[in-house]
PDB file of C-alpha atoms in Angstrom:
ATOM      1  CA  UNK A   6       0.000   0.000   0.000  1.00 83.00           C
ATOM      2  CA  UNK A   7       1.388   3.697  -1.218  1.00 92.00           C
ATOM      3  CA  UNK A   8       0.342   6.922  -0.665  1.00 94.00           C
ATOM      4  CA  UNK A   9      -2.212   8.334  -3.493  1.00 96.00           C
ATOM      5  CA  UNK A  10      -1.489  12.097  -3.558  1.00 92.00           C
ATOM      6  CA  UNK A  11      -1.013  12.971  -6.956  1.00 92.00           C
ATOM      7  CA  UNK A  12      -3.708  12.400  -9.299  1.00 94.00           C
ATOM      8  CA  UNK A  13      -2.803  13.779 -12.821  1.00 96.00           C
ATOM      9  CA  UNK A  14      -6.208  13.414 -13.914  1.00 97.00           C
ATOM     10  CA  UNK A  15      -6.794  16.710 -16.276  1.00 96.00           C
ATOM     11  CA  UNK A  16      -3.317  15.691 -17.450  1.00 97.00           C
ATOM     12  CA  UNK A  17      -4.301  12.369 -18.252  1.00 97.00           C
ATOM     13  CA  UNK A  18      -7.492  13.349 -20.181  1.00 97.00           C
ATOM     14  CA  UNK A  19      -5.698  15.663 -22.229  1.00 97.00           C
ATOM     15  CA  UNK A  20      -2.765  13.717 -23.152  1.00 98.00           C
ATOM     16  CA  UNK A  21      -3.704  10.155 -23.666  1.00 98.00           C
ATOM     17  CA  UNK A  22      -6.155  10.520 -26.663  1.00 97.00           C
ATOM     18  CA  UNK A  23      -2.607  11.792 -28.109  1.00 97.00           C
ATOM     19  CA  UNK A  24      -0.591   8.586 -27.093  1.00 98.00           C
ATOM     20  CA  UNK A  25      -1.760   7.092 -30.644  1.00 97.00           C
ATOM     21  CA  UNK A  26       0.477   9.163 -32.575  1.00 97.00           C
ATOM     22  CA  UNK A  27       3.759   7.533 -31.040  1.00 98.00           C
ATOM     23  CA  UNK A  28       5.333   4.389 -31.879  1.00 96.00           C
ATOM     24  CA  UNK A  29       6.926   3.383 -28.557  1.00 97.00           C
ATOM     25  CA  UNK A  30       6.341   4.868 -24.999  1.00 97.00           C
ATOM     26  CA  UNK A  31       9.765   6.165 -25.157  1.00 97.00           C
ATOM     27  CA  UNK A  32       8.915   8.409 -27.606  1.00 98.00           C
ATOM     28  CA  UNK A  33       5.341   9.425 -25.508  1.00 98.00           C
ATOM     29  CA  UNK A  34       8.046   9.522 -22.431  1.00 98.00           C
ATOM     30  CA  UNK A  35       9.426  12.551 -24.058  1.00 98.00           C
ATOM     31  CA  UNK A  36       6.813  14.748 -25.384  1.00 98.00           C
ATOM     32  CA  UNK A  37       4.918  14.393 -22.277  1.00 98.00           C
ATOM     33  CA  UNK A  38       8.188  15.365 -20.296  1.00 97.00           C
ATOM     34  CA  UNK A  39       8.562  18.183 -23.043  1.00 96.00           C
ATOM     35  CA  UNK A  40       4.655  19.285 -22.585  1.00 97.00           C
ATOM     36  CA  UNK A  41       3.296  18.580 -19.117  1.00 97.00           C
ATOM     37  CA  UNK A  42       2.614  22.136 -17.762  1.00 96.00           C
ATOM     38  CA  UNK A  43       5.108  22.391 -15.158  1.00 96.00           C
ATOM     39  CA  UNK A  44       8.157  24.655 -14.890  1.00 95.00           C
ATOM     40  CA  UNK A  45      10.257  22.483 -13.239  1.00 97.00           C
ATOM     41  CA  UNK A  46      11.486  19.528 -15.684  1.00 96.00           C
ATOM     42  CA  UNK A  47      12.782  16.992 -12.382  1.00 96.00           C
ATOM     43  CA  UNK A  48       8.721  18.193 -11.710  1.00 96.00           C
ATOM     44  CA  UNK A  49       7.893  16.960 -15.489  1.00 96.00           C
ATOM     45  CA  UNK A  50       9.941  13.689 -15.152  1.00 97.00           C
ATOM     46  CA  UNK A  51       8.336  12.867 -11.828  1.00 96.00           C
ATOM     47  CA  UNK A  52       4.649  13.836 -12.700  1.00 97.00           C
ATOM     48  CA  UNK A  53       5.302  12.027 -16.116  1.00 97.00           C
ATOM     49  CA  UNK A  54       6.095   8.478 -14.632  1.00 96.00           C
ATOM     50  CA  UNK A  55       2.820   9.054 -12.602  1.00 96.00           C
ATOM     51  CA  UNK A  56       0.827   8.554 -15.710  1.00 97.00           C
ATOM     52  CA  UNK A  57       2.811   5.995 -17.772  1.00 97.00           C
ATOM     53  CA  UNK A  58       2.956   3.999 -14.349  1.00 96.00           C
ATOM     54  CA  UNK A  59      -0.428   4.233 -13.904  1.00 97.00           C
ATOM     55  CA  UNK A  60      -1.865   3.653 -17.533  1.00 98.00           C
ATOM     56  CA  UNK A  61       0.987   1.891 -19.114  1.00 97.00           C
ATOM     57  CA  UNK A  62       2.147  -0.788 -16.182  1.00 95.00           C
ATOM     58  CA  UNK A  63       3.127  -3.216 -19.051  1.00 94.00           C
ATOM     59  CA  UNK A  64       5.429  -0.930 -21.039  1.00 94.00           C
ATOM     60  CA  UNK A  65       3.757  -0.736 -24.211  1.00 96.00           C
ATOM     61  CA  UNK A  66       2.163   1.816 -26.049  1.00 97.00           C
ATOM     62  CA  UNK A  67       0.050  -0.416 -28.513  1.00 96.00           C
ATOM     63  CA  UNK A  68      -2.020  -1.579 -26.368  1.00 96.00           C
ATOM     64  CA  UNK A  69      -6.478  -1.353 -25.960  1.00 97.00           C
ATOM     65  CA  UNK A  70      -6.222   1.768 -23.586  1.00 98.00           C
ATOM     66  CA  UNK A  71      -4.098   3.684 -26.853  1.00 98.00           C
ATOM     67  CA  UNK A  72      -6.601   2.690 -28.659  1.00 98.00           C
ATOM     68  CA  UNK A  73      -9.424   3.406 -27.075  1.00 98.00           C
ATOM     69  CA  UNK A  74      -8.679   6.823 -25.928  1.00 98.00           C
ATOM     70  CA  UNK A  75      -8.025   7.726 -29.744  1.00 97.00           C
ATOM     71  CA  UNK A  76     -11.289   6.367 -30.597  1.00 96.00           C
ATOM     72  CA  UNK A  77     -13.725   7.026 -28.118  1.00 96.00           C
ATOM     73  CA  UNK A  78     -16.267   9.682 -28.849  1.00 93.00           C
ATOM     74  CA  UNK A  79     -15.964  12.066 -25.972  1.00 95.00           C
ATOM     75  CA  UNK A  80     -14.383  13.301 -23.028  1.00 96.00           C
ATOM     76  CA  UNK A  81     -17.517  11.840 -20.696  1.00 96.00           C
ATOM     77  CA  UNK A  82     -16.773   8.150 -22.241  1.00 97.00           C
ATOM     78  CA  UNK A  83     -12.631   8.920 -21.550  1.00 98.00           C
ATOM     79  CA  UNK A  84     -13.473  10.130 -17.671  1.00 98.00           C
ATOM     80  CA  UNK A  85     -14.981   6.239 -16.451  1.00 98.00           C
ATOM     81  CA  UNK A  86     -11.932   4.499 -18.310  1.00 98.00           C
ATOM     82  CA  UNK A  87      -9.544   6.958 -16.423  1.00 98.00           C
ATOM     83  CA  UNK A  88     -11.335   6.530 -12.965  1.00 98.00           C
ATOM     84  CA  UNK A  89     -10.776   2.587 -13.415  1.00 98.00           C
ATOM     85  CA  UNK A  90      -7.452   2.590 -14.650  1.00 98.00           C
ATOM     86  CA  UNK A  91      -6.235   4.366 -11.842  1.00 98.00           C
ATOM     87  CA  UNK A  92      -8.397   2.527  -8.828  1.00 98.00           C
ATOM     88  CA  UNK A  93      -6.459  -0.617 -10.690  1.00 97.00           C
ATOM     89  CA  UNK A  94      -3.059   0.965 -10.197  1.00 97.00           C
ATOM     90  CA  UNK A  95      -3.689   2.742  -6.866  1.00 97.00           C
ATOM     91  CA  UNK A  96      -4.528  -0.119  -4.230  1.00 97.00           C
ATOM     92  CA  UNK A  97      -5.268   2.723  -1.228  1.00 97.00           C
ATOM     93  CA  UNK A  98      -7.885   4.224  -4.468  1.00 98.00           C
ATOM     94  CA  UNK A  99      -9.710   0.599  -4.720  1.00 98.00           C
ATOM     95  CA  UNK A 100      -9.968   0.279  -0.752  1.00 98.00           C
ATOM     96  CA  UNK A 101     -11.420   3.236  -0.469  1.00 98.00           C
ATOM     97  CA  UNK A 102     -13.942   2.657  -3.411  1.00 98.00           C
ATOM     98  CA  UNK A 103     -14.942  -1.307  -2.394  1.00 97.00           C
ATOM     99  CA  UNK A 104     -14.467  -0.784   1.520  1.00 98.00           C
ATOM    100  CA  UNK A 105     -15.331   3.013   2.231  1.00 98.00           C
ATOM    101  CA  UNK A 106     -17.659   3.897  -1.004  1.00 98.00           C
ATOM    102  CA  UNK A 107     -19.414   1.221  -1.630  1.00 98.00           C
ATOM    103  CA  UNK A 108     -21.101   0.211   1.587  1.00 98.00           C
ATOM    104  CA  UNK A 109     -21.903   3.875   1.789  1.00 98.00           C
ATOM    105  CA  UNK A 110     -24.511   3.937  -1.052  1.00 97.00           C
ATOM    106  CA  UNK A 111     -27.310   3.436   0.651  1.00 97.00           C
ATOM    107  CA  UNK A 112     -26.355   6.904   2.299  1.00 97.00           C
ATOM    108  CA  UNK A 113     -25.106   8.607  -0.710  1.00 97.00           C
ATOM    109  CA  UNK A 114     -22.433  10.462   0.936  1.00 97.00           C
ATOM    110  CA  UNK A 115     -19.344  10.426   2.846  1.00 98.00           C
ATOM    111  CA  UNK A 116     -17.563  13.082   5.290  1.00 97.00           C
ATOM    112  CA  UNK A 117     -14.003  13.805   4.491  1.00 96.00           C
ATOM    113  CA  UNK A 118     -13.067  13.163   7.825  1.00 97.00           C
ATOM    114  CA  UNK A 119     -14.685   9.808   7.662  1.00 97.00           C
ATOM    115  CA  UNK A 120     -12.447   9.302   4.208  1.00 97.00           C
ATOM    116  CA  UNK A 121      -9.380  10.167   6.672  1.00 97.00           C
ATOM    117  CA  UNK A 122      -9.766   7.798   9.361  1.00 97.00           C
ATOM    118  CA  UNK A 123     -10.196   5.047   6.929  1.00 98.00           C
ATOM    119  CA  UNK A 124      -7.347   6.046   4.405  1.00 97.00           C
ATOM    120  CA  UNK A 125      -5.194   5.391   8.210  1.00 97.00           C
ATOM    121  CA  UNK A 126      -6.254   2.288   9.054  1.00 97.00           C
ATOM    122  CA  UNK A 127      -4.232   1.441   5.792  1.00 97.00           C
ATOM    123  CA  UNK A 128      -1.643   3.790   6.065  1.00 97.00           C
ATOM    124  CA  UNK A 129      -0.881   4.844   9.696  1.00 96.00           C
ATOM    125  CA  UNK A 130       2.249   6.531   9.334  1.00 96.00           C
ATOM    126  CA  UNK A 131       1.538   9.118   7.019  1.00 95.00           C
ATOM    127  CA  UNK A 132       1.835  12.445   7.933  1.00 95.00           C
ATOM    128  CA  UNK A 133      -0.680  15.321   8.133  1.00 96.00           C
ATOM    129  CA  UNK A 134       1.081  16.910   4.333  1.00 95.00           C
ATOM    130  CA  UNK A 135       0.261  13.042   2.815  1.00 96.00           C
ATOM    131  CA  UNK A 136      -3.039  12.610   4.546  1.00 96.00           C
ATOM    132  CA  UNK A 137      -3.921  16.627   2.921  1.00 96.00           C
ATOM    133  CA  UNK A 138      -2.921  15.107  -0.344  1.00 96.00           C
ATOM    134  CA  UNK A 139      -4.336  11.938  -0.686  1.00 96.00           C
ATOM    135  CA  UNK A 140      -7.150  13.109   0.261  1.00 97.00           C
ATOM    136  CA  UNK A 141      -7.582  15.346  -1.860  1.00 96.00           C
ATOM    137  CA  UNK A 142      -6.468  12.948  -4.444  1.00 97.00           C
ATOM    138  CA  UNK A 143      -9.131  10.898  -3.899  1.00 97.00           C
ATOM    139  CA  UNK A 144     -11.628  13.523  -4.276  1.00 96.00           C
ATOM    140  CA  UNK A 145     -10.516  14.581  -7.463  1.00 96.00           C
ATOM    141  CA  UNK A 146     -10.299  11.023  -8.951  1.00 97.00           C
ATOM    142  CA  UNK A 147     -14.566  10.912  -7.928  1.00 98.00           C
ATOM    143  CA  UNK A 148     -15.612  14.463  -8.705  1.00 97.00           C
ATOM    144  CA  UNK A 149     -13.257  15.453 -11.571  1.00 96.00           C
ATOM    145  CA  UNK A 150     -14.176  11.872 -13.179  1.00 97.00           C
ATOM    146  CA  UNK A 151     -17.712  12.293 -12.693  1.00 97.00           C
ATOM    147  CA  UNK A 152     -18.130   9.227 -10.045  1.00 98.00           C
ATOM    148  CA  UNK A 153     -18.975  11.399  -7.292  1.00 97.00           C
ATOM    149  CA  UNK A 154     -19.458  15.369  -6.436  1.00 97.00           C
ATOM    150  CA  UNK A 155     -17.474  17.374  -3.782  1.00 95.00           C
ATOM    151  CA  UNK A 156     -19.869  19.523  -1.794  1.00 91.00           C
ATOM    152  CA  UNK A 157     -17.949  21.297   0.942  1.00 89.00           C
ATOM    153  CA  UNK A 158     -16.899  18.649   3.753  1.00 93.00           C
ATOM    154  CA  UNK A 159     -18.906  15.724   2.079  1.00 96.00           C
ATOM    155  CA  UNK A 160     -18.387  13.074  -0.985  1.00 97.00           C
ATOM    156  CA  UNK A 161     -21.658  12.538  -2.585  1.00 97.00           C
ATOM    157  CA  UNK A 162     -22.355   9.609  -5.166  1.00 98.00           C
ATOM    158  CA  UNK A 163     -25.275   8.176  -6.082  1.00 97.00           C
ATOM    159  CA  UNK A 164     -26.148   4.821  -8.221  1.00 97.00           C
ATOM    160  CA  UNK A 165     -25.701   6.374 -12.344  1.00 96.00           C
ATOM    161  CA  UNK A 166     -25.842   5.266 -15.541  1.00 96.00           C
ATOM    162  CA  UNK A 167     -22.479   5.308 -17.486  1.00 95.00           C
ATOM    163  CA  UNK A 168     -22.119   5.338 -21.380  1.00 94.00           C
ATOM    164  CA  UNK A 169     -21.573   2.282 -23.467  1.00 95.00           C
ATOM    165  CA  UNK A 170     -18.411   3.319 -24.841  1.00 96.00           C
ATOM    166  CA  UNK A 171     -17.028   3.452 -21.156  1.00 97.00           C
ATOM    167  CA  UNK A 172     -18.184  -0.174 -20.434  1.00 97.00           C
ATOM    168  CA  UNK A 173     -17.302  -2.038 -23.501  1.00 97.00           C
ATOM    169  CA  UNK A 174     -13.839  -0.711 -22.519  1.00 98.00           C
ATOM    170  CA  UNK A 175     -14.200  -1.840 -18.691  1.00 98.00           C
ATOM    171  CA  UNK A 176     -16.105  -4.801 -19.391  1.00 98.00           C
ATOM    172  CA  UNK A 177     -13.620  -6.484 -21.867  1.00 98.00           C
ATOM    173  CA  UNK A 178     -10.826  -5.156 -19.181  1.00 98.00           C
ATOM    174  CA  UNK A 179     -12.401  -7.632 -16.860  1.00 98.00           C
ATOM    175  CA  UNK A 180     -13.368 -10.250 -19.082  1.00 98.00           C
ATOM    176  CA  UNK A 181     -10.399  -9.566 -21.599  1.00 95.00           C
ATOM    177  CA  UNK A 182     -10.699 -13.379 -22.957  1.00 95.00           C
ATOM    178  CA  UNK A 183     -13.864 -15.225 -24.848  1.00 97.00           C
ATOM    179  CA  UNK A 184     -15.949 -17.268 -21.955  1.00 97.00           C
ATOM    180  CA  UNK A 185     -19.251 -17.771 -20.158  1.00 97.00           C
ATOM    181  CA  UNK A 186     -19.685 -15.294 -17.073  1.00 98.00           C
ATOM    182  CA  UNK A 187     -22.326 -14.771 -14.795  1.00 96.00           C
ATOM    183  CA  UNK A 188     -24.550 -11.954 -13.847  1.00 97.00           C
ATOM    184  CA  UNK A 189     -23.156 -12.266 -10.093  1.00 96.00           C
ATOM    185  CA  UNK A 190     -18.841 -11.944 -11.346  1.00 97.00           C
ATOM    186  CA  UNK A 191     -20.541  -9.123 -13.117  1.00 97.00           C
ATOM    187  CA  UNK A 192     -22.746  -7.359 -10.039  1.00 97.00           C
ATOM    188  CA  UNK A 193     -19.673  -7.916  -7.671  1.00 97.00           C
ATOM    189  CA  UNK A 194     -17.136  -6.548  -9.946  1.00 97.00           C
ATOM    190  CA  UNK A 195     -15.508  -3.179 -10.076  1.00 97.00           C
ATOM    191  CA  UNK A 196     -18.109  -2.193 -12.855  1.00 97.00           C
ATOM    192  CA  UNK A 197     -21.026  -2.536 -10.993  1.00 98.00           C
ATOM    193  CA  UNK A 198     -19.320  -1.517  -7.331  1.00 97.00           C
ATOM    194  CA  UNK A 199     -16.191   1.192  -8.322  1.00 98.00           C
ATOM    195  CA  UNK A 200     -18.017   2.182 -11.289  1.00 98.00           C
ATOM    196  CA  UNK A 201     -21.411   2.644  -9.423  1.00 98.00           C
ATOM    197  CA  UNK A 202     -23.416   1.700 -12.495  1.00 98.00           C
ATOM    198  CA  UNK A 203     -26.806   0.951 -12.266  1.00 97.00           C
ATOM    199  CA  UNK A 204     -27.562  -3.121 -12.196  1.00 96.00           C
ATOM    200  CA  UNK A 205     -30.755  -2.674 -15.119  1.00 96.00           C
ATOM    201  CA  UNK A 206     -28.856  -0.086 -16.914  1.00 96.00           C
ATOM    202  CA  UNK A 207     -25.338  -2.729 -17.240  1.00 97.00           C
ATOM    203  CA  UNK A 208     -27.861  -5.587 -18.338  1.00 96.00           C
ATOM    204  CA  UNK A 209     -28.884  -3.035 -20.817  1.00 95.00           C
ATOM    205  CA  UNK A 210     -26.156  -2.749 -22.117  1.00 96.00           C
ATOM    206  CA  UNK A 211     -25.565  -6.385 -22.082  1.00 97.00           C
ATOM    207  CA  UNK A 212     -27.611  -6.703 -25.259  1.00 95.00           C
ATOM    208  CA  UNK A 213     -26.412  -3.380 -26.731  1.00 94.00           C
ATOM    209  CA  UNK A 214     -23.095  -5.470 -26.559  1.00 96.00           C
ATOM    210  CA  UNK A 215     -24.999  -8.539 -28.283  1.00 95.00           C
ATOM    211  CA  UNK A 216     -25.784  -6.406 -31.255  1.00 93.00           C
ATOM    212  CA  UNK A 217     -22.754  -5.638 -32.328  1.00 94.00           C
ATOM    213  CA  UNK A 218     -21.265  -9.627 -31.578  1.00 95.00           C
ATOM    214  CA  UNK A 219     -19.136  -8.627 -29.110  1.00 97.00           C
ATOM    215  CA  UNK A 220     -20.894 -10.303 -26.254  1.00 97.00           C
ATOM    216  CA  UNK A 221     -22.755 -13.973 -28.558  1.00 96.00           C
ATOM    217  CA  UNK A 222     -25.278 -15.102 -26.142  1.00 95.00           C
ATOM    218  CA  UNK A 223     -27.464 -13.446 -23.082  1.00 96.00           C
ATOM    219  CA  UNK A 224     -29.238 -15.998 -20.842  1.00 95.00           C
ATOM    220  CA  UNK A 225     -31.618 -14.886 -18.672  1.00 94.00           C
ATOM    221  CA  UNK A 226     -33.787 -18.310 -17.598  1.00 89.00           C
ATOM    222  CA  UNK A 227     -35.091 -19.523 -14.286  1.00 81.00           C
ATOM    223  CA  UNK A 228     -31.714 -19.325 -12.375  1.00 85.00           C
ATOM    224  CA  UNK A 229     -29.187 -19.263 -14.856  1.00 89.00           C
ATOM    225  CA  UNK A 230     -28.183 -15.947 -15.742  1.00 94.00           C
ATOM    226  CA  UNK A 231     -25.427 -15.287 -17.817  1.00 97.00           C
ATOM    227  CA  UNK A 232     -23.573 -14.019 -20.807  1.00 98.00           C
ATOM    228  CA  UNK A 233     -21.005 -15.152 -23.220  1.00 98.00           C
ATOM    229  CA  UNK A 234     -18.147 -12.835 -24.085  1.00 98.00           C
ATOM    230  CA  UNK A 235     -17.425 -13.692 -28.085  1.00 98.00           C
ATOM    231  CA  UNK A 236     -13.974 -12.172 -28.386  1.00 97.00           C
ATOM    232  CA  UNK A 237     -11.105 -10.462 -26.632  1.00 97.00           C
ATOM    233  CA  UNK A 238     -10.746  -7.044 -26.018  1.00 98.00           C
ATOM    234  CA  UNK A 239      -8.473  -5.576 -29.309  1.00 97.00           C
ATOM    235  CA  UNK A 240     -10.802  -7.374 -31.502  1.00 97.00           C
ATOM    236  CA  UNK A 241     -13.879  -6.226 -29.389  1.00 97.00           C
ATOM    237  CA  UNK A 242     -12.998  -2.883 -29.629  1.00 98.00           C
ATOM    238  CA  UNK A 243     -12.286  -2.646 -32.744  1.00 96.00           C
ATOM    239  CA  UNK A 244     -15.272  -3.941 -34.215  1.00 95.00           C
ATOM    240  CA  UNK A 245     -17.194  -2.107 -32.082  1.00 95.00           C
ATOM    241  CA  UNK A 246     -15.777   1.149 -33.696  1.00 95.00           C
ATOM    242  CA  UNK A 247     -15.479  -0.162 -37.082  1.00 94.00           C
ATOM    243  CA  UNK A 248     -19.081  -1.432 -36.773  1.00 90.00           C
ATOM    244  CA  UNK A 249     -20.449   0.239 -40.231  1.00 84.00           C
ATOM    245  CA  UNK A 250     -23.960   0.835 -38.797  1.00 78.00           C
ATOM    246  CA  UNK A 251     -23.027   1.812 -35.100  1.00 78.00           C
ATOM    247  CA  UNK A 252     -24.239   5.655 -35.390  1.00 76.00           C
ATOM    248  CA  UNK A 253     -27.758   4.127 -36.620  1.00 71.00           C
ATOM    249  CA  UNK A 254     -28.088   1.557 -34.469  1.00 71.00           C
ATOM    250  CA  UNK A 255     -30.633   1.753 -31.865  1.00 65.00           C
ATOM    251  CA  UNK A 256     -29.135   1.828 -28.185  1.00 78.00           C
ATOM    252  CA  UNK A 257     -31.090   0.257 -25.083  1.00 76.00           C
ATOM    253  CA  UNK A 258     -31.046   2.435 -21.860  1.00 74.00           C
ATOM    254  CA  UNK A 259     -32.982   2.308 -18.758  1.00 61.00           C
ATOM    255  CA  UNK A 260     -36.748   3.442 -18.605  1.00 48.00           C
ATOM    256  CA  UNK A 261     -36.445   6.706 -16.987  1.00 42.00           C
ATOM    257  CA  UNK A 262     -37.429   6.975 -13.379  1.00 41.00           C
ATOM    258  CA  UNK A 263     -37.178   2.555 -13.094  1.00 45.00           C
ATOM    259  CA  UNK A 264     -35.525   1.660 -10.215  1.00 44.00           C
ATOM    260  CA  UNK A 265     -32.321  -0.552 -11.053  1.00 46.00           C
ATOM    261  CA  UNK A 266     -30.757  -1.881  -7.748  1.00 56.00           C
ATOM    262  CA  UNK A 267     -32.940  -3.719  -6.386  1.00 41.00           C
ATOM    263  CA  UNK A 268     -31.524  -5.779  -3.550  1.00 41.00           C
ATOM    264  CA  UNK A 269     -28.859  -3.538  -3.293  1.00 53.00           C
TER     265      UNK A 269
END
């Protein structure tokens, strides 16, 4: 477990859709050590393997996050890709979302103080200049991404639905391989409980997913509910945005004002 106090996220939004246009992360290395807006380049260096450390663990630039964020249709469908990349590479980030977040829902908020006291529990020793910044950190990462809202003291989130774009990407993160998964991996995963997406809204999408082959087969009988993941995630994601009719096809979304959680 690390401290969490630098988040990079307005960084990160502006410069990834441009990590496309290099051939190695060497070369990305550079021009965002030439570019990042600080004065200081030991600052650029520092904040710079933030970002590739977070986004680019594996060392490779050609990879379905590159692609994705040169693809993807908007800034709103880049912010729930960022969120979850960086909960993956931050473990005190994922405590807080599956320990302190999510059991919170029901109330819909959270108390920055609260946040504190459970960030120690994790990490005792850090002092009151890493507590300030982790904590505000973690703030960022919900309200800049659009996961939660900053409203004074308090962390407010509520249940949401997401955009399709944004889940196809997370989705085939978690199921990255062709196979038969269940409704439950999917309910108790990050995309239902980091992600905060609504349960009716994700099955939704489920068949949105169906249409364009990416997901073959939805089940949904007596007590087998499941759904079958067709092909990995480069070849889902492409053909999802090489799909010649995907601007005219019609796109499922939950019945406004239905109630999606239930038995959450």
């Amino acid at each position: 477990m690390r401290v969490f106090a630098n988040d990079e996220i307005a960084n990160s939004l502006e410069f990834l859709p441009q990590a496309s246009g290099f051939q190695t992360l060497e070369a990305f290395k550079q021009y965002l050590n030439d570019k990042l807006p600080y004065n200081a380049a030991e600052t650029r260096l520092r904040r710079t393997s933030y970002i590739l450390d977070r986004f680019y663990p594996e060392g490779n630039i050609d990879n379905p996050l590159t692609f994705f964020s040169a693809y993807c249709s908007s800034l709103a469908d880049l912010k729930p890709v960022v969120f979850y990349h960086i909960l993956k590479a931050e473990p005190i980030a994922a405590k807080v979302a599956e320990e302190f977040i999510w059991p919170a829902l029901p109330i819909g908020r959270v108390e920055r103080e609260q946040m504190r006291e459970f960030v120690l529990r994790y990490l005792p020793d850090a002092g009151n200049s890493s507590q300030k910044n982790m904590l505000r950190a973690l703030s960022y990462t919900y309200d800049l991404l659009g996961v939660g809202s900053t409203q004074d003291t308090s962390l407010r989130f509520q249940l949401q639905q997401g955009s399709l774009e944004s889940l196809l990407y997370i989705l085939t993160s978690e199921y990255p391989k062709p196979g038969i998964y269940s409704f439950d991996s999917l309910f108790n995963s990050p995309i239902h409980r980091w992600m905060l997406w609504d349960r009716q809204w994700l099955r939704n999408q489920l068949y949105n997913l169906q249409d364009f082959g990416i997901l073959s087969k939805i089940s949904e009988i007596d007590t087998v509910r499941q759904f079958t993941v067709a092909v990995d995630q480069p070849t889902a994601l492409r053909q999802f945005f090489e799909h010649p009719a995907r601007n005219n096809m019609a796109i499922r979304e939950t019945t406004k004002g239905q109630s999606a959680d239930q038995g959450d």
